[in-house]
Tab-separated table of C-alpha atoms and ligand atoms in Angstrom:
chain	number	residue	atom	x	y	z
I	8	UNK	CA	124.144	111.248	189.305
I	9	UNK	CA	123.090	114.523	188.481
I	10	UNK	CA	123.703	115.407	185.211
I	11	UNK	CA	123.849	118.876	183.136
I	12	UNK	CA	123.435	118.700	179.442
I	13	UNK	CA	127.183	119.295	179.056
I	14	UNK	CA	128.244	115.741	181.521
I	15	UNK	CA	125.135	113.967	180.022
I	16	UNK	CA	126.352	114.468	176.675
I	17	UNK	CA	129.670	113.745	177.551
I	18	UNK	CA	129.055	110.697	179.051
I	19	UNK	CA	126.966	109.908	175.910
I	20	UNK	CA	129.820	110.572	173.951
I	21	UNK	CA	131.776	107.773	175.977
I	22	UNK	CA	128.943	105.370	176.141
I	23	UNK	CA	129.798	101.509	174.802
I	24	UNK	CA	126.917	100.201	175.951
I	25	UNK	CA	125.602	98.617	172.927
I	26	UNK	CA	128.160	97.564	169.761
I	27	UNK	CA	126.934	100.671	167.779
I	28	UNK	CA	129.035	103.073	169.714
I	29	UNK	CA	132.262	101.620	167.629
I	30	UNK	CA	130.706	101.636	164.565
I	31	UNK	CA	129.010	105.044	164.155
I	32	UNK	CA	131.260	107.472	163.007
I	33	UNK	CA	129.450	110.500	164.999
I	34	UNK	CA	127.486	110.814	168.466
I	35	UNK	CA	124.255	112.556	167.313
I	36	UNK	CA	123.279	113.446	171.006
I	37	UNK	CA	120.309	115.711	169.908
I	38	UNK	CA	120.156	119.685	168.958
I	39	UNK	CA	118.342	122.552	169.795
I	40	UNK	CA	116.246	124.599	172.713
I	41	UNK	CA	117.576	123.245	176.023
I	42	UNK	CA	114.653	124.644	177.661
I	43	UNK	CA	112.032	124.032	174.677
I	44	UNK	CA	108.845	123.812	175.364
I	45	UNK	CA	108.373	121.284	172.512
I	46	UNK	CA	110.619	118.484	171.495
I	47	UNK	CA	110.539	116.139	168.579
I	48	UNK	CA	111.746	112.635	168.747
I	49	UNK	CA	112.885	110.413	165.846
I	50	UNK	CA	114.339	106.919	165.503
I	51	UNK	CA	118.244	106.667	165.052
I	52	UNK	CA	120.551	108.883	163.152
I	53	UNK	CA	121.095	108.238	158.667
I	54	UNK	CA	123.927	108.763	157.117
I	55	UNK	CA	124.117	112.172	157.430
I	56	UNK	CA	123.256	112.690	160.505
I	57	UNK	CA	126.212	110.461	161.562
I	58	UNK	CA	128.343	112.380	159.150
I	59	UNK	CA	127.519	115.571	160.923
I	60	UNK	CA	126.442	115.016	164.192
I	61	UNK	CA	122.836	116.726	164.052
I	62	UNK	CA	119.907	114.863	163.800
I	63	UNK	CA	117.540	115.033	160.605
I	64	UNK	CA	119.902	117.118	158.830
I	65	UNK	CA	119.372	114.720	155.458
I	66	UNK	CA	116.737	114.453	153.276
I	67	UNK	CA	114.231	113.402	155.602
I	68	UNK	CA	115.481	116.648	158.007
I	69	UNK	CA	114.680	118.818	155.283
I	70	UNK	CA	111.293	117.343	154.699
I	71	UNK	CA	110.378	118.189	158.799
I	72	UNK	CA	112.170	121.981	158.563
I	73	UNK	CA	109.020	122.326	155.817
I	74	UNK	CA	106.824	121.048	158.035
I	75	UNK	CA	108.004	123.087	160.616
I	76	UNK	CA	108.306	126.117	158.283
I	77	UNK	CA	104.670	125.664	157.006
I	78	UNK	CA	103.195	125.960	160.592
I	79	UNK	CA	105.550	129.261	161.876
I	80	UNK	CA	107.327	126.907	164.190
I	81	UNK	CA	111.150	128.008	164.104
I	82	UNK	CA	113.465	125.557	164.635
I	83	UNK	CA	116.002	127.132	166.629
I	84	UNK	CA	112.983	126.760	169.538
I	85	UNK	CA	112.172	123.354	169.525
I	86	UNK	CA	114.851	120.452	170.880
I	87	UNK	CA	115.131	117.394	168.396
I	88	UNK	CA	116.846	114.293	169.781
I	89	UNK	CA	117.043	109.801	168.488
I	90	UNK	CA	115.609	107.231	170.569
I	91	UNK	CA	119.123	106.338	169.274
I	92	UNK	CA	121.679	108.521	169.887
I	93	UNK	CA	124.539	106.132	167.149
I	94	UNK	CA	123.864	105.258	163.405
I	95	UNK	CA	122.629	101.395	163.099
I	96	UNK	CA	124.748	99.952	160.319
I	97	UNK	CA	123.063	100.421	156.798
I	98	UNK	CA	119.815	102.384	158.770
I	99	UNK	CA	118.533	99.202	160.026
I	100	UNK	CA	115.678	99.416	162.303
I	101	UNK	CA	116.829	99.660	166.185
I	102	UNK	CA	117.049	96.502	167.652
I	103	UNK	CA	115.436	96.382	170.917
I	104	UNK	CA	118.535	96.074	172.925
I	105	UNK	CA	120.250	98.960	171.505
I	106	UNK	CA	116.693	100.915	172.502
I	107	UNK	CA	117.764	99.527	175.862
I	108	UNK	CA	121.080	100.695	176.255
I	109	UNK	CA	119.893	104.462	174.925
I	110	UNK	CA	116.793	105.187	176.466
I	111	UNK	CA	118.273	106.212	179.326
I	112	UNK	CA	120.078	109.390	177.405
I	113	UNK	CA	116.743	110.415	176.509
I	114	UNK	CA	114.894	110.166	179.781
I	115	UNK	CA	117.667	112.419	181.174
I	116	UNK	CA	117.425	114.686	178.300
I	117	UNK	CA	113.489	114.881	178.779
I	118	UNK	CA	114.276	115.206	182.725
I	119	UNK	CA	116.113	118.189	181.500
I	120	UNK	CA	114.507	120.117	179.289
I	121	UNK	CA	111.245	119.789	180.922
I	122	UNK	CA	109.076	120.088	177.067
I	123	UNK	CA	105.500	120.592	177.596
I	124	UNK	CA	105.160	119.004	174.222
I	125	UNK	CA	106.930	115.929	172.864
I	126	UNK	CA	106.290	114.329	169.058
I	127	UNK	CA	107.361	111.195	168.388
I	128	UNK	CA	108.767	111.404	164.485
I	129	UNK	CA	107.378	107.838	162.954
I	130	UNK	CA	105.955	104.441	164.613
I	131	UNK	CA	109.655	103.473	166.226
I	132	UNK	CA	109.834	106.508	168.728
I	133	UNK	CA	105.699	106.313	169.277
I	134	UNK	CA	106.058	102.280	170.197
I	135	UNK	CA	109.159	103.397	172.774
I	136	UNK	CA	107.441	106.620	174.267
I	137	UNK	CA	103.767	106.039	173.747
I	138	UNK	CA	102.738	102.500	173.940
I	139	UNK	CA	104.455	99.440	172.210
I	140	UNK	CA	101.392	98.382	170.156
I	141	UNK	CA	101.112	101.985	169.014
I	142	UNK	CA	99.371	101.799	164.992
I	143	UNK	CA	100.928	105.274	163.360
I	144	UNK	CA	98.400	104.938	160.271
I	145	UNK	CA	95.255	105.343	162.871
I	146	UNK	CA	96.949	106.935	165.638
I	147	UNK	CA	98.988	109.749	164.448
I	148	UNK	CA	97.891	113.075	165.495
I	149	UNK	CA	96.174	111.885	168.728
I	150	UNK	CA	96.981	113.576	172.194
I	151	UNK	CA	98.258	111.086	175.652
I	152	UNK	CA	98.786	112.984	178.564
I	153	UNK	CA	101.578	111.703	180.346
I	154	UNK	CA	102.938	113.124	183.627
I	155	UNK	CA	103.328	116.644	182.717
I	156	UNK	CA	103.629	116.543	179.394
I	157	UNK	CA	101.544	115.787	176.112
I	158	UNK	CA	102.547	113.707	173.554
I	159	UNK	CA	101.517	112.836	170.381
I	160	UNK	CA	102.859	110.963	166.999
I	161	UNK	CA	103.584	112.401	163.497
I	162	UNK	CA	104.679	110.332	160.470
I	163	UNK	CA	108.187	109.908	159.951
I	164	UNK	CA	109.733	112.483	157.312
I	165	UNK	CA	111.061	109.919	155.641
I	166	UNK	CA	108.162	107.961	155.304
I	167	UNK	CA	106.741	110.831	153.855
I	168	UNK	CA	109.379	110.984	150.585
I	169	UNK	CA	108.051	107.158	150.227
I	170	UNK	CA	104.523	108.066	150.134
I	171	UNK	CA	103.742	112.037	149.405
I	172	UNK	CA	100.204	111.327	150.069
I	173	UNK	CA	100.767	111.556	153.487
I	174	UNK	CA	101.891	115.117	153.376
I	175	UNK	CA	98.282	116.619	154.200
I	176	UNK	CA	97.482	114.756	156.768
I	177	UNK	CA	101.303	115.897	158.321
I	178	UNK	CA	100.384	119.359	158.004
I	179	UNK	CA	97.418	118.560	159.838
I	180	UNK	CA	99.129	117.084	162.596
I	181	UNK	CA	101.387	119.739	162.424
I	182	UNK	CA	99.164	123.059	162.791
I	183	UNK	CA	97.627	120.886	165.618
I	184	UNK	CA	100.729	120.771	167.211
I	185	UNK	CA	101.763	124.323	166.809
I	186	UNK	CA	98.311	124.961	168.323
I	187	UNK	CA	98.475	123.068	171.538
I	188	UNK	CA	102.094	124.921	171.631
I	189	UNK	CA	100.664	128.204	171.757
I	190	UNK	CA	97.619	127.223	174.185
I	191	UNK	CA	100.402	124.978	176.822
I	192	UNK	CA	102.293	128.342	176.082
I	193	UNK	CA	99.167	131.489	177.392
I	194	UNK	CA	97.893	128.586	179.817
I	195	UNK	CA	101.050	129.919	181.962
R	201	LIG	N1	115.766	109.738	160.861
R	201	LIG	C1	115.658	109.771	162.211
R	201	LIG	O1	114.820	109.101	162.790
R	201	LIG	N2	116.495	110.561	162.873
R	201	LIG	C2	117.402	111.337	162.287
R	201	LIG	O2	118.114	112.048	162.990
R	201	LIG	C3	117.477	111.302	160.886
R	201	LIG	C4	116.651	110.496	160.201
């Protein structure tokens, strides 16, 4: 089936394909650029991200708007989406066959947007979209080329309010980002 963003969503919004679609109390399908050229991916919706609908609107949202802030990257241009797409009951990790039944939302969302760019927020979405033994402490920051895109892996934002440390080697990560942006960006 070919889907717009408008049927994909919809059909997202029906989806029972794992138990998670009766308990959440919102879809959080995924916000933004439809035809970004960079597009961030976290791990499942919080709590208030199922209360509204929008992914990383809590704390851990306004911790990455910083970050995006700090490196002149508005967020209006960039598409943020959930490997998950429901809340997992008291933010429990994803359990693999939840990953499963979502996945495919994502793929089509990726088939759609077409990002030159896509950043995997924390290890869950990197071990999905990168490689499953994928080590966020040593790997974050680095570039795969895959298909025709780049990816790479920041830490999670909420990993970040655990351990503030981490917060210069984000920004790092992040001006590298914003860089590749504007050089995938004058390459065409
Ligand atoms: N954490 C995530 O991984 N995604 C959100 O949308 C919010 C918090």
């Amino acid at each position: 089936m070919e889907y717009t963003m408008e049927t994909l969503a919809q059909s997202c919004a029906e989806c029972q394909n794992c138990p998670l679609g009766a308990t959440r109390t919102n879809l959080v399908f995924g916000t933004g650029n439809p035809n970004a050229d960079l597009m961030f991916v976290g791990e499942a919706p919080g709590e208030q991200e199922d209360l509204s609908g929008i992914p990383f609107v809590g704390r851990a949202g306004q911790l990455l708007d910083k970050f995006l802030y700090a490196v002149d990257i508005d967020r209006k241009d960039v598409y943020i989406a959930n490997i998950l797409k429901c809340r997992p009951p008291k933010n429990r990790d994803p359990l693999p066959e939840e990953e499963d039944a979502c996945i495919g939302y994502l793929r089509e969302q990726v088939r759609l947007i077409k990002p030159k760019i896509i950043v995997c927020l924390g290890r869950i979405s990197a071990m999905r979209l990168i490689k499953p033994d994928f080590k966020i402490t040593k790997e974050h920051g680095m570039w795969f080329e895959k298909g025709t895109f780049f990816m790479t892996a920041v830490y999670h934002p909420a990993a970040l309010l655990r351990d503030p440390r981490k917060k210069e080697e984000m920004l790092e990560d992040m001006k590298a980002i914003k860089q590749k942006l504007d050089e995938t960006e004058t390459a065409n």
